[in-house]
Amino acid sequence: MSGPADVALVLIGRNEGARLVAALEAARGQAARLVYVDSGSTDGSMAAATAAGAEVVTLDVSVPFTAARARNAGFARLEETGGAPACVQFIDGDCAIVPGWTGIARARLAADPGLGLVTGWRAEVAPEASVYNRLCQWEWRRPAGPIAACGGDMMVRAEAFRLIGGFDPAVIAAEDDEFCQRLAKAGWRLERLAAEMTRHDAAMTRLGQWWRRAERTGHGFAQVGRLHPGYFATERRRVKVYALALPVAILGSVAVSPWLALLPAMAYPASWASAARGLRRDGVPRGDARAMAVLLTLSKFPNLIGMVRYHLRRLRRAPMRLIEYK
Protein backbone atom coordinates (compact mmCIF):
# COMPACT_ATOMS: atom_id res chain seq x y z
CA MET A 1 0.00 0.00 0.00
CA SER A 2 0.99 3.64 -0.38
CA GLY A 3 -0.14 6.64 1.67
CA PRO A 4 1.82 8.25 4.53
CA ALA A 5 4.87 6.07 5.22
CA ASP A 6 4.51 6.40 8.98
CA VAL A 7 0.80 5.49 9.16
CA ALA A 8 -0.76 2.02 9.36
CA LEU A 9 -4.43 1.10 9.14
CA VAL A 10 -6.04 -1.43 11.49
CA LEU A 11 -9.46 -2.51 10.22
CA ILE A 12 -11.62 -4.76 12.38
CA GLY A 13 -14.73 -6.70 11.43
CA ARG A 14 -17.04 -9.66 11.69
CA ASN A 15 -19.39 -10.78 8.92
CA GLU A 16 -19.56 -7.31 7.40
CA GLY A 17 -19.97 -8.64 3.85
CA ALA A 18 -20.23 -5.89 1.24
CA ARG A 19 -19.48 -3.27 3.87
CA LEU A 20 -16.04 -4.80 4.43
CA VAL A 21 -15.37 -4.96 0.69
CA ALA A 22 -16.14 -1.23 0.50
CA ALA A 23 -13.92 -0.54 3.52
CA LEU A 24 -11.02 -2.45 2.00
CA GLU A 25 -11.37 -0.65 -1.33
CA ALA A 26 -11.49 2.74 0.39
CA ALA A 27 -8.38 1.89 2.43
CA ARG A 28 -6.31 1.41 -0.70
CA GLY A 29 -3.56 4.03 -0.84
CA GLN A 30 -4.39 5.51 2.56
CA ALA A 31 -1.48 4.07 4.56
CA ALA A 32 1.76 2.14 4.27
CA ARG A 33 0.26 -1.00 5.84
CA LEU A 34 -3.21 -2.46 6.28
CA VAL A 35 -4.02 -5.06 8.93
CA TYR A 36 -7.45 -6.69 9.00
CA VAL A 37 -8.51 -8.37 12.26
CA ASP A 38 -11.38 -10.84 11.98
CA SER A 39 -13.61 -11.86 14.89
CA GLY A 40 -14.95 -15.21 13.74
CA SER A 41 -16.50 -14.31 10.37
CA THR A 42 -18.25 -16.98 8.34
CA ASP A 43 -19.00 -14.90 5.24
CA GLY A 44 -15.71 -14.86 3.37
CA SER A 45 -14.38 -11.72 5.02
CA MET A 46 -10.89 -13.12 5.45
CA ALA A 47 -10.67 -14.09 1.79
CA ALA A 48 -11.81 -10.61 0.78
CA ALA A 49 -9.18 -9.01 3.01
CA THR A 50 -6.43 -11.25 1.65
CA ALA A 51 -7.44 -10.45 -1.92
CA ALA A 52 -7.26 -6.74 -1.08
CA GLY A 53 -3.66 -7.11 0.08
CA ALA A 54 -4.31 -6.80 3.80
CA GLU A 55 -2.39 -8.66 6.48
CA VAL A 56 -5.03 -10.86 8.13
CA VAL A 57 -5.24 -11.66 11.84
CA THR A 58 -7.87 -14.12 13.08
CA LEU A 59 -8.88 -14.08 16.72
CA ASP A 60 -9.15 -17.20 18.84
CA VAL A 61 -12.86 -18.08 18.94
CA SER A 62 -12.58 -19.58 22.44
CA VAL A 63 -12.18 -16.10 23.94
CA PRO A 64 -15.13 -13.63 23.88
CA PHE A 65 -14.88 -11.17 21.00
CA THR A 66 -14.70 -7.43 21.63
CA ALA A 67 -13.77 -4.53 19.38
CA ALA A 68 -11.11 -3.60 21.94
CA ARG A 69 -9.52 -7.02 21.72
CA ALA A 70 -9.52 -6.86 17.91
CA ARG A 71 -7.87 -3.43 17.81
CA ASN A 72 -5.20 -4.57 20.25
CA ALA A 73 -4.51 -7.61 18.09
CA GLY A 74 -4.06 -5.40 15.04
CA PHE A 75 -1.60 -3.17 16.84
CA ALA A 76 0.24 -6.24 18.14
CA ARG A 77 0.64 -7.54 14.56
CA LEU A 78 2.27 -4.25 13.59
CA GLU A 79 4.64 -4.48 16.55
CA GLU A 80 5.53 -8.09 15.81
CA THR A 81 6.31 -7.43 12.16
CA GLY A 82 8.66 -4.50 12.07
CA GLY A 83 7.10 -2.30 14.75
CA ALA A 84 4.10 0.00 14.58
CA PRO A 85 4.69 3.22 12.64
CA ALA A 86 4.33 6.61 14.30
CA CYS A 87 0.54 6.64 13.92
CA VAL A 88 -2.18 4.02 13.58
CA GLN A 89 -5.61 4.67 12.09
CA PHE A 90 -8.28 2.39 13.53
CA ILE A 91 -11.41 1.75 11.46
CA ASP A 92 -14.47 -0.42 12.02
CA GLY A 93 -15.43 -2.88 9.31
CA ASP A 94 -18.69 -1.06 8.52
CA CYS A 95 -16.82 2.16 7.72
CA ALA A 96 -15.07 3.37 4.57
CA ILE A 97 -12.29 5.90 5.01
CA VAL A 98 -12.58 9.16 3.08
CA PRO A 99 -9.77 9.82 0.57
CA GLY A 100 -7.13 12.14 1.98
CA TRP A 101 -8.14 11.73 5.62
CA THR A 102 -4.98 9.95 6.78
CA GLY A 103 -2.79 12.71 5.37
CA ILE A 104 -4.81 15.40 7.14
CA ALA A 105 -4.80 13.50 10.45
CA ARG A 106 -1.11 12.65 10.28
CA ALA A 107 -0.18 16.27 9.57
CA ARG A 108 -2.15 17.45 12.61
CA LEU A 109 -0.48 14.93 14.91
CA ALA A 110 2.94 15.90 13.55
CA ALA A 111 2.21 19.57 14.23
CA ASP A 112 1.28 19.04 17.89
CA PRO A 113 3.31 16.52 19.93
CA GLY A 114 0.84 16.81 22.82
CA LEU A 115 -2.01 15.27 20.83
CA GLY A 116 -2.55 11.59 21.53
CA LEU A 117 -5.22 11.09 18.91
CA VAL A 118 -7.32 12.88 16.34
CA THR A 119 -10.65 11.97 14.87
CA GLY A 120 -12.91 13.54 12.28
CA TRP A 121 -16.48 13.38 11.07
CA ARG A 122 -18.37 10.22 10.29
CA ALA A 123 -21.34 10.27 7.95
CA GLU A 124 -23.95 7.64 7.19
CA VAL A 125 -23.92 6.16 3.68
CA ALA A 126 -27.72 5.78 3.64
CA PRO A 127 -29.39 8.23 6.04
CA GLU A 128 -32.50 8.16 3.87
CA ALA A 129 -33.02 4.44 4.58
CA SER A 130 -34.45 4.88 8.08
CA VAL A 131 -34.91 7.26 10.98
CA TYR A 132 -32.45 5.08 12.91
CA ASN A 133 -29.73 5.79 10.36
CA ARG A 134 -30.55 9.49 10.47
CA LEU A 135 -30.23 9.42 14.24
CA CYS A 136 -26.74 7.94 13.83
CA GLN A 137 -25.91 10.67 11.29
CA TRP A 138 -26.80 13.28 13.91
CA GLU A 139 -24.79 11.48 16.60
CA TRP A 140 -21.64 11.47 14.47
CA ARG A 141 -21.68 15.18 13.62
CA ARG A 142 -20.13 16.80 16.66
CA PRO A 143 -18.23 20.13 16.84
CA ALA A 144 -14.55 20.20 15.94
CA GLY A 145 -11.98 21.04 18.57
CA PRO A 146 -10.81 19.53 21.88
CA ILE A 147 -12.84 16.49 22.93
CA ALA A 148 -13.14 14.14 25.90
CA ALA A 149 -13.74 11.02 23.79
CA CYS A 150 -14.64 9.75 20.33
CA GLY A 151 -15.79 6.65 18.49
CA GLY A 152 -13.66 3.79 17.23
CA ASP A 153 -12.55 5.54 14.04
CA MET A 154 -9.48 7.43 15.21
CA MET A 155 -5.81 8.02 14.41
CA VAL A 156 -3.69 7.32 17.48
CA ARG A 157 -0.08 8.12 18.16
CA ALA A 158 1.64 4.75 18.62
CA GLU A 159 3.64 6.09 21.54
CA ALA A 160 0.44 7.01 23.37
CA PHE A 161 -1.15 3.64 22.59
CA ARG A 162 1.82 1.81 24.10
CA LEU A 163 1.93 4.07 27.13
CA ILE A 164 -1.61 3.22 28.27
CA GLY A 165 -1.55 -0.41 27.14
CA GLY A 166 -4.09 -0.08 24.34
CA PHE A 167 -7.79 -0.82 24.69
CA ASP A 168 -9.33 -2.74 27.58
CA PRO A 169 -10.48 -6.04 25.98
CA ALA A 170 -13.03 -6.66 28.74
CA VAL A 171 -15.06 -3.58 27.81
CA ILE A 172 -17.70 -4.65 25.28
CA ALA A 173 -19.31 -1.27 24.55
CA ALA A 174 -17.98 2.29 24.67
CA GLU A 175 -14.49 0.77 24.73
CA ASP A 176 -13.39 3.76 22.67
CA ASP A 177 -14.66 6.15 25.36
CA GLU A 178 -12.81 4.15 28.01
CA PHE A 179 -9.61 4.23 25.94
CA CYS A 180 -9.94 7.99 25.53
CA GLN A 181 -10.44 8.48 29.26
CA ARG A 182 -7.18 6.70 30.07
CA LEU A 183 -5.39 8.57 27.30
CA ALA A 184 -6.47 11.91 28.74
CA LYS A 185 -5.55 10.86 32.28
CA ALA A 186 -2.08 9.98 30.99
CA GLY A 187 -1.66 13.59 29.89
CA TRP A 188 -2.50 13.40 26.19
CA ARG A 189 -4.94 15.72 24.46
CA LEU A 190 -7.64 14.61 22.01
CA GLU A 191 -9.05 16.58 19.11
CA ARG A 192 -11.78 16.32 16.49
CA LEU A 193 -10.78 17.86 13.17
CA ALA A 194 -13.20 19.69 10.91
CA ALA A 195 -12.68 17.12 8.17
CA GLU A 196 -14.60 14.18 6.73
CA MET A 197 -13.10 10.93 8.01
CA THR A 198 -15.29 7.89 7.30
CA ARG A 199 -18.57 6.79 5.77
CA HIS A 200 -20.47 4.51 8.14
CA ASP A 201 -23.20 2.00 7.31
CA ALA A 202 -25.38 1.54 10.38
CA ALA A 203 -27.77 -0.59 8.29
CA MET A 204 -30.57 -0.18 10.84
CA THR A 205 -34.02 -0.54 9.34
CA ARG A 206 -35.94 -2.17 12.22
CA LEU A 207 -36.92 -1.01 15.69
CA GLY A 208 -35.44 -4.18 17.19
CA GLN A 209 -31.99 -3.32 15.82
CA TRP A 210 -32.14 0.15 17.30
CA TRP A 211 -33.35 -1.27 20.64
CA ARG A 212 -30.42 -3.71 20.83
CA ARG A 213 -27.98 -0.93 20.00
CA ALA A 214 -29.49 1.17 22.80
CA GLU A 215 -29.10 -1.79 25.19
CA ARG A 216 -25.43 -1.96 24.23
CA THR A 217 -25.11 1.76 24.89
CA GLY A 218 -26.54 1.29 28.38
CA HIS A 219 -24.08 -1.54 29.03
CA GLY A 220 -21.31 0.90 28.11
CA PHE A 221 -22.72 3.57 30.44
CA ALA A 222 -22.52 1.15 33.35
CA GLN A 223 -19.23 -0.60 32.60
CA VAL A 224 -17.22 2.46 31.64
CA GLY A 225 -18.91 4.44 34.39
CA ARG A 226 -17.69 1.90 36.94
CA LEU A 227 -14.13 2.22 35.61
CA HIS A 228 -14.30 6.02 35.40
CA PRO A 229 -17.02 7.15 37.86
CA GLY A 230 -17.24 10.73 36.62
CA TYR A 231 -17.77 9.67 33.01
CA PHE A 232 -21.29 9.00 31.67
CA ALA A 233 -22.59 10.26 35.04
CA THR A 234 -25.25 12.45 33.42
CA GLU A 235 -26.33 9.66 31.08
CA ARG A 236 -26.66 7.16 33.92
CA ARG A 237 -28.65 9.63 36.00
CA ARG A 238 -31.09 10.30 33.15
CA VAL A 239 -31.64 6.57 32.64
CA LYS A 240 -32.37 6.06 36.33
CA VAL A 241 -34.82 8.96 36.39
CA TYR A 242 -36.75 8.27 33.18
CA ALA A 243 -36.66 4.46 33.06
CA LEU A 244 -36.82 3.68 36.78
CA ALA A 245 -37.84 6.50 39.13
CA LEU A 246 -40.62 7.95 36.99
CA PRO A 247 -42.30 4.60 36.20
CA VAL A 248 -42.26 3.76 39.91
CA ALA A 249 -43.73 7.19 40.72
CA ILE A 250 -46.45 6.74 38.08
CA LEU A 251 -47.43 3.30 39.38
CA GLY A 252 -47.44 4.57 42.95
CA SER A 253 -49.60 7.54 41.98
CA VAL A 254 -52.09 5.33 40.14
CA ALA A 255 -52.71 3.50 43.42
CA VAL A 256 -53.83 6.81 44.91
CA SER A 257 -55.48 8.47 41.91
CA PRO A 258 -55.16 8.05 38.13
CA TRP A 259 -55.20 11.84 37.81
CA LEU A 260 -52.26 12.14 40.18
CA ALA A 261 -50.25 9.83 37.92
CA LEU A 262 -50.44 12.44 35.17
CA LEU A 263 -48.00 14.68 37.03
CA PRO A 264 -44.90 12.40 36.78
CA ALA A 265 -46.08 11.14 33.37
CA MET A 266 -45.83 14.68 31.96
CA ALA A 267 -42.03 14.40 32.25
CA TYR A 268 -41.99 12.25 29.10
CA PRO A 269 -43.62 14.69 26.68
CA ALA A 270 -41.49 17.43 28.25
CA SER A 271 -38.36 15.37 27.56
CA TRP A 272 -39.53 14.73 23.99
CA ALA A 273 -40.14 18.43 23.38
CA SER A 274 -36.74 19.37 24.79
CA ALA A 275 -35.01 16.76 22.61
CA ALA A 276 -36.90 17.91 19.52
CA ARG A 277 -35.89 21.54 20.13
CA GLY A 278 -32.26 20.53 20.54
CA LEU A 279 -32.33 18.57 17.30
CA ARG A 280 -33.90 21.50 15.47
CA ARG A 281 -31.12 23.76 16.77
CA ASP A 282 -28.67 21.31 15.24
CA GLY A 283 -30.34 21.74 11.87
CA VAL A 284 -32.39 18.53 11.81
CA PRO A 285 -35.60 18.93 9.72
CA ARG A 286 -38.78 19.26 11.78
CA GLY A 287 -40.27 15.86 10.89
CA ASP A 288 -37.03 14.01 11.56
CA ALA A 289 -36.49 15.95 14.78
CA ARG A 290 -39.86 14.85 16.11
CA ALA A 291 -39.29 11.19 15.21
CA MET A 292 -35.73 11.16 16.51
CA ALA A 293 -36.85 12.82 19.75
CA VAL A 294 -39.23 9.90 20.32
CA LEU A 295 -36.30 7.51 20.03
CA LEU A 296 -34.12 9.59 22.34
CA THR A 297 -36.89 9.65 24.95
CA LEU A 298 -37.61 5.94 24.58
CA SER A 299 -33.91 4.99 24.62
CA LYS A 300 -33.70 5.24 28.42
CA PHE A 301 -35.58 1.93 28.74
CA PRO A 302 -33.21 -0.25 26.65
CA ASN A 303 -30.34 1.71 28.22
CA LEU A 304 -31.56 0.56 31.63
CA ILE A 305 -31.74 -3.05 30.44
CA GLY A 306 -28.12 -2.80 29.28
CA MET A 307 -27.02 -1.26 32.57
CA VAL A 308 -28.75 -3.99 34.58
CA ARG A 309 -27.27 -6.66 32.32
CA TYR A 310 -23.76 -5.35 33.00
CA HIS A 311 -24.22 -5.37 36.77
CA LEU A 312 -25.74 -8.87 36.74
CA ARG A 313 -22.80 -10.13 34.69
CA ARG A 314 -20.38 -8.42 37.05
CA LEU A 315 -22.00 -9.87 40.16
CA ARG A 316 -22.08 -13.37 38.64
CA ARG A 317 -18.54 -12.89 37.27
CA ALA A 318 -19.89 -13.92 33.89
CA PRO A 319 -18.08 -13.10 30.63
CA MET A 320 -18.81 -9.69 29.13
CA ARG A 321 -20.13 -10.80 25.75
CA LEU A 322 -21.02 -8.56 22.83
CA ILE A 323 -24.51 -7.18 22.34
CA GLU A 324 -24.91 -7.14 18.55
CA TYR A 325 -27.59 -5.31 16.60
CA LYS A 326 -26.71 -6.32 13.01
Coordinates of C-alpha atoms in Angstrom, one line a residue:
M1 CA 0.0 0.0 0.0
S2 CA 1.0 3.6 -0.4
G3 CA -0.1 6.6 1.7
P4 CA 1.8 8.2 4.5
A5 CA 4.9 6.1 5.2
D6 CA 4.5 6.4 9.0
V7 CA 0.8 5.5 9.2
A8 CA -0.8 2.0 9.4
L9 CA -4.4 1.1 9.1
V10 CA -6.0 -1.4 11.5
L11 CA -9.5 -2.5 10.2
I12 CA -11.6 -4.8 12.4
G13 CA -14.7 -6.7 11.4
R14 CA -17.0 -9.7 11.7
N15 CA -19.4 -10.8 8.9
E16 CA -19.6 -7.3 7.4
G17 CA -20.0 -8.6 3.8
A18 CA -20.2 -5.9 1.2
R19 CA -19.5 -3.3 3.9
L20 CA -16.0 -4.8 4.4
V21 CA -15.4 -5.0 0.7
A22 CA -16.1 -1.2 0.5
A23 CA -13.9 -0.5 3.5
L24 CA -11.0 -2.5 2.0
E25 CA -11.4 -0.6 -1.3
A26 CA -11.5 2.7 0.4
A27 CA -8.4 1.9 2.4
R28 CA -6.3 1.4 -0.7
G29 CA -3.6 4.0 -0.8
Q30 CA -4.4 5.5 2.6
A31 CA -1.5 4.1 4.6
A32 CA 1.8 2.1 4.3
R33 CA 0.3 -1.0 5.8
L34 CA -3.2 -2.5 6.3
V35 CA -4.0 -5.1 8.9
Y36 CA -7.5 -6.7 9.0
V37 CA -8.5 -8.4 12.3
D38 CA -11.4 -10.8 12.0
S39 CA -13.6 -11.9 14.9
G40 CA -14.9 -15.2 13.7
S41 CA -16.5 -14.3 10.4
T42 CA -18.2 -17.0 8.3
D43 CA -19.0 -14.9 5.2
G44 CA -15.7 -14.9 3.4
S45 CA -14.4 -11.7 5.0
M46 CA -10.9 -13.1 5.4
A47 CA -10.7 -14.1 1.8
A48 CA -11.8 -10.6 0.8
A49 CA -9.2 -9.0 3.0
T50 CA -6.4 -11.2 1.7
A51 CA -7.4 -10.4 -1.9
A52 CA -7.3 -6.7 -1.1
G53 CA -3.7 -7.1 0.1
A54 CA -4.3 -6.8 3.8
E55 CA -2.4 -8.7 6.5
V56 CA -5.0 -10.9 8.1
V57 CA -5.2 -11.7 11.8
T58 CA -7.9 -14.1 13.1
L59 CA -8.9 -14.1 16.7
D60 CA -9.2 -17.2 18.8
V61 CA -12.9 -18.1 18.9
S62 CA -12.6 -19.6 22.4
V63 CA -12.2 -16.1 23.9
P64 CA -15.1 -13.6 23.9
F65 CA -14.9 -11.2 21.0
T66 CA -14.7 -7.4 21.6
A67 CA -13.8 -4.5 19.4
A68 CA -11.1 -3.6 21.9
R69 CA -9.5 -7.0 21.7
A70 CA -9.5 -6.9 17.9
R71 CA -7.9 -3.4 17.8
N72 CA -5.2 -4.6 20.3
A73 CA -4.5 -7.6 18.1
G74 CA -4.1 -5.4 15.0
F75 CA -1.6 -3.2 16.8
A76 CA 0.2 -6.2 18.1
R77 CA 0.6 -7.5 14.6
L78 CA 2.3 -4.3 13.6
E79 CA 4.6 -4.5 16.6
E80 CA 5.5 -8.1 15.8
T81 CA 6.3 -7.4 12.2
G82 CA 8.7 -4.5 12.1
G83 CA 7.1 -2.3 14.7
A84 CA 4.1 0.0 14.6
P85 CA 4.7 3.2 12.6
A86 CA 4.3 6.6 14.3
C87 CA 0.5 6.6 13.9
V88 CA -2.2 4.0 13.6
Q89 CA -5.6 4.7 12.1
F90 CA -8.3 2.4 13.5
I91 CA -11.4 1.7 11.5
D92 CA -14.5 -0.4 12.0
G93 CA -15.4 -2.9 9.3
D94 CA -18.7 -1.1 8.5
C95 CA -16.8 2.2 7.7
A96 CA -15.1 3.4 4.6
I97 CA -12.3 5.9 5.0
V98 CA -12.6 9.2 3.1
P99 CA -9.8 9.8 0.6
G100 CA -7.1 12.1 2.0
W101 CA -8.1 11.7 5.6
T102 CA -5.0 10.0 6.8
G103 CA -2.8 12.7 5.4
I104 CA -4.8 15.4 7.1
A105 CA -4.8 13.5 10.4
R106 CA -1.1 12.6 10.3
A107 CA -0.2 16.3 9.6
R108 CA -2.2 17.4 12.6
L109 CA -0.5 14.9 14.9
A110 CA 2.9 15.9 13.5
A111 CA 2.2 19.6 14.2
D112 CA 1.3 19.0 17.9
P113 CA 3.3 16.5 19.9
G114 CA 0.8 16.8 22.8
L115 CA -2.0 15.3 20.8
G116 CA -2.5 11.6 21.5
L117 CA -5.2 11.1 18.9
V118 CA -7.3 12.9 16.3
T119 CA -10.7 12.0 14.9
G120 CA -12.9 13.5 12.3
W121 CA -16.5 13.4 11.1
R122 CA -18.4 10.2 10.3
A123 CA -21.3 10.3 8.0
E124 CA -24.0 7.6 7.2
V125 CA -23.9 6.2 3.7
A126 CA -27.7 5.8 3.6
P127 CA -29.4 8.2 6.0
E128 CA -32.5 8.2 3.9
A129 CA -33.0 4.4 4.6
S130 CA -34.5 4.9 8.1
V131 CA -34.9 7.3 11.0
Y132 CA -32.4 5.1 12.9
N133 CA -29.7 5.8 10.4
R134 CA -30.5 9.5 10.5
L135 CA -30.2 9.4 14.2
C136 CA -26.7 7.9 13.8
Q137 CA -25.9 10.7 11.3
W138 CA -26.8 13.3 13.9
E139 CA -24.8 11.5 16.6
W140 CA -21.6 11.5 14.5
R141 CA -21.7 15.2 13.6
R142 CA -20.1 16.8 16.7
P143 CA -18.2 20.1 16.8
A144 CA -14.5 20.2 15.9
G145 CA -12.0 21.0 18.6
P146 CA -10.8 19.5 21.9
I147 CA -12.8 16.5 22.9
A148 CA -13.1 14.1 25.9
A149 CA -13.7 11.0 23.8
C150 CA -14.6 9.8 20.3
G151 CA -15.8 6.6 18.5
G152 CA -13.7 3.8 17.2
D153 CA -12.6 5.5 14.0
M154 CA -9.5 7.4 15.2
M155 CA -5.8 8.0 14.4
V156 CA -3.7 7.3 17.5
R157 CA -0.1 8.1 18.2
A158 CA 1.6 4.8 18.6
E159 CA 3.6 6.1 21.5
A160 CA 0.4 7.0 23.4
F161 CA -1.2 3.6 22.6
R162 CA 1.8 1.8 24.1
L163 CA 1.9 4.1 27.1
I164 CA -1.6 3.2 28.3
G165 CA -1.5 -0.4 27.1
G166 CA -4.1 -0.1 24.3
F167 CA -7.8 -0.8 24.7
D168 CA -9.3 -2.7 27.6
P169 CA -10.5 -6.0 26.0
A170 CA -13.0 -6.7 28.7
V171 CA -15.1 -3.6 27.8
I172 CA -17.7 -4.7 25.3
A173 CA -19.3 -1.3 24.5
A174 CA -18.0 2.3 24.7
E175 CA -14.5 0.8 24.7
D176 CA -13.4 3.8 22.7
D177 CA -14.7 6.1 25.4
E178 CA -12.8 4.1 28.0
F179 CA -9.6 4.2 25.9
C180 CA -9.9 8.0 25.5
Q181 CA -10.4 8.5 29.3
R182 CA -7.2 6.7 30.1
L183 CA -5.4 8.6 27.3
A184 CA -6.5 11.9 28.7
K185 CA -5.6 10.9 32.3
A186 CA -2.1 10.0 31.0
G187 CA -1.7 13.6 29.9
W188 CA -2.5 13.4 26.2
R189 CA -4.9 15.7 24.5
L190 CA -7.6 14.6 22.0
E191 CA -9.1 16.6 19.1
R192 CA -11.8 16.3 16.5
L193 CA -10.8 17.9 13.2
A194 CA -13.2 19.7 10.9
A195 CA -12.7 17.1 8.2
E196 CA -14.6 14.2 6.7
M197 CA -13.1 10.9 8.0
T198 CA -15.3 7.9 7.3
R199 CA -18.6 6.8 5.8
H200 CA -20.5 4.5 8.1
D201 CA -23.2 2.0 7.3
A202 CA -25.4 1.5 10.4
A203 CA -27.8 -0.6 8.3
M204 CA -30.6 -0.2 10.8
T205 CA -34.0 -0.5 9.3
R206 CA -35.9 -2.2 12.2
L207 CA -36.9 -1.0 15.7
G208 CA -35.4 -4.2 17.2
Q209 CA -32.0 -3.3 15.8
W210 CA -32.1 0.1 17.3
W211 CA -33.4 -1.3 20.6
R212 CA -30.4 -3.7 20.8
R213 CA -28.0 -0.9 20.0
A214 CA -29.5 1.2 22.8
E215 CA -29.1 -1.8 25.2
R216 CA -25.4 -2.0 24.2
T217 CA -25.1 1.8 24.9
G218 CA -26.5 1.3 28.4
H219 CA -24.1 -1.5 29.0
G220 CA -21.3 0.9 28.1
F221 CA -22.7 3.6 30.4
A222 CA -22.5 1.1 33.3
Q223 CA -19.2 -0.6 32.6
V224 CA -17.2 2.5 31.6
G225 CA -18.9 4.4 34.4
R226 CA -17.7 1.9 36.9
L227 CA -14.1 2.2 35.6
H228 CA -14.3 6.0 35.4
P229 CA -17.0 7.2 37.9
G230 CA -17.2 10.7 36.6
Y231 CA -17.8 9.7 33.0
F232 CA -21.3 9.0 31.7
A233 CA -22.6 10.3 35.0
T234 CA -25.2 12.5 33.4
E235 CA -26.3 9.7 31.1
R236 CA -26.7 7.2 33.9
R237 CA -28.6 9.6 36.0
R238 CA -31.1 10.3 33.1
V239 CA -31.6 6.6 32.6
K240 CA -32.4 6.1 36.3
V241 CA -34.8 9.0 36.4
Y242 CA -36.8 8.3 33.2
A243 CA -36.7 4.5 33.1
L244 CA -36.8 3.7 36.8
A245 CA -37.8 6.5 39.1
L246 CA -40.6 8.0 37.0
P247 CA -42.3 4.6 36.2
V248 CA -42.3 3.8 39.9
A249 CA -43.7 7.2 40.7
I250 CA -46.5 6.7 38.1
L251 CA -47.4 3.3 39.4
G252 CA -47.4 4.6 42.9
S253 CA -49.6 7.5 42.0
V254 CA -52.1 5.3 40.1
A255 CA -52.7 3.5 43.4
V256 CA -53.8 6.8 44.9
S257 CA -55.5 8.5 41.9
P258 CA -55.2 8.1 38.1
W259 CA -55.2 11.8 37.8
L260 CA -52.3 12.1 40.2
A261 CA -50.2 9.8 37.9
L262 CA -50.4 12.4 35.2
L263 CA -48.0 14.7 37.0
P264 CA -44.9 12.4 36.8
A265 CA -46.1 11.1 33.4
M266 CA -45.8 14.7 32.0
A267 CA -42.0 14.4 32.3
Y268 CA -42.0 12.3 29.1
P269 CA -43.6 14.7 26.7
A270 CA -41.5 17.4 28.2
S271 CA -38.4 15.4 27.6
W272 CA -39.5 14.7 24.0
A273 CA -40.1 18.4 23.4
S274 CA -36.7 19.4 24.8
A275 CA -35.0 16.8 22.6
A276 CA -36.9 17.9 19.5
R277 CA -35.9 21.5 20.1
G278 CA -32.3 20.5 20.5
L279 CA -32.3 18.6 17.3
R280 CA -33.9 21.5 15.5
R281 CA -31.1 23.8 16.8
D282 CA -28.7 21.3 15.2
G283 CA -30.3 21.7 11.9
V284 CA -32.4 18.5 11.8
P285 CA -35.6 18.9 9.7
R286 CA -38.8 19.3 11.8
G287 CA -40.3 15.9 10.9
D288 CA -37.0 14.0 11.6
A289 CA -36.5 16.0 14.8
R290 CA -39.9 14.8 16.1
A291 CA -39.3 11.2 15.2
M292 CA -35.7 11.2 16.5
A293 CA -36.8 12.8 19.8
V294 CA -39.2 9.9 20.3
L295 CA -36.3 7.5 20.0
L296 CA -34.1 9.6 22.3
T297 CA -36.9 9.7 25.0
L298 CA -37.6 5.9 24.6
S299 CA -33.9 5.0 24.6
K300 CA -33.7 5.2 28.4
F301 CA -35.6 1.9 28.7
P302 CA -33.2 -0.2 26.6
N303 CA -30.3 1.7 28.2
L304 CA -31.6 0.6 31.6
I305 CA -31.7 -3.1 30.4
G306 CA -28.1 -2.8 29.3
M307 CA -27.0 -1.3 32.6
V308 CA -28.8 -4.0 34.6
R309 CA -27.3 -6.7 32.3
Y310 CA -23.8 -5.4 33.0
H311 CA -24.2 -5.4 36.8
L312 CA -25.7 -8.9 36.7
R313 CA -22.8 -10.1 34.7
R314 CA -20.4 -8.4 37.1
L315 CA -22.0 -9.9 40.2
R316 CA -22.1 -13.4 38.6
R317 CA -18.5 -12.9 37.3
A318 CA -19.9 -13.9 33.9
P319 CA -18.1 -13.1 30.6
M320 CA -18.8 -9.7 29.1
R321 CA -20.1 -10.8 25.7
L322 CA -21.0 -8.6 22.8
I323 CA -24.5 -7.2 22.3
E324 CA -24.9 -7.1 18.6
Y325 CA -27.6 -5.3 16.6
K326 CA -26.7 -6.3 13.0

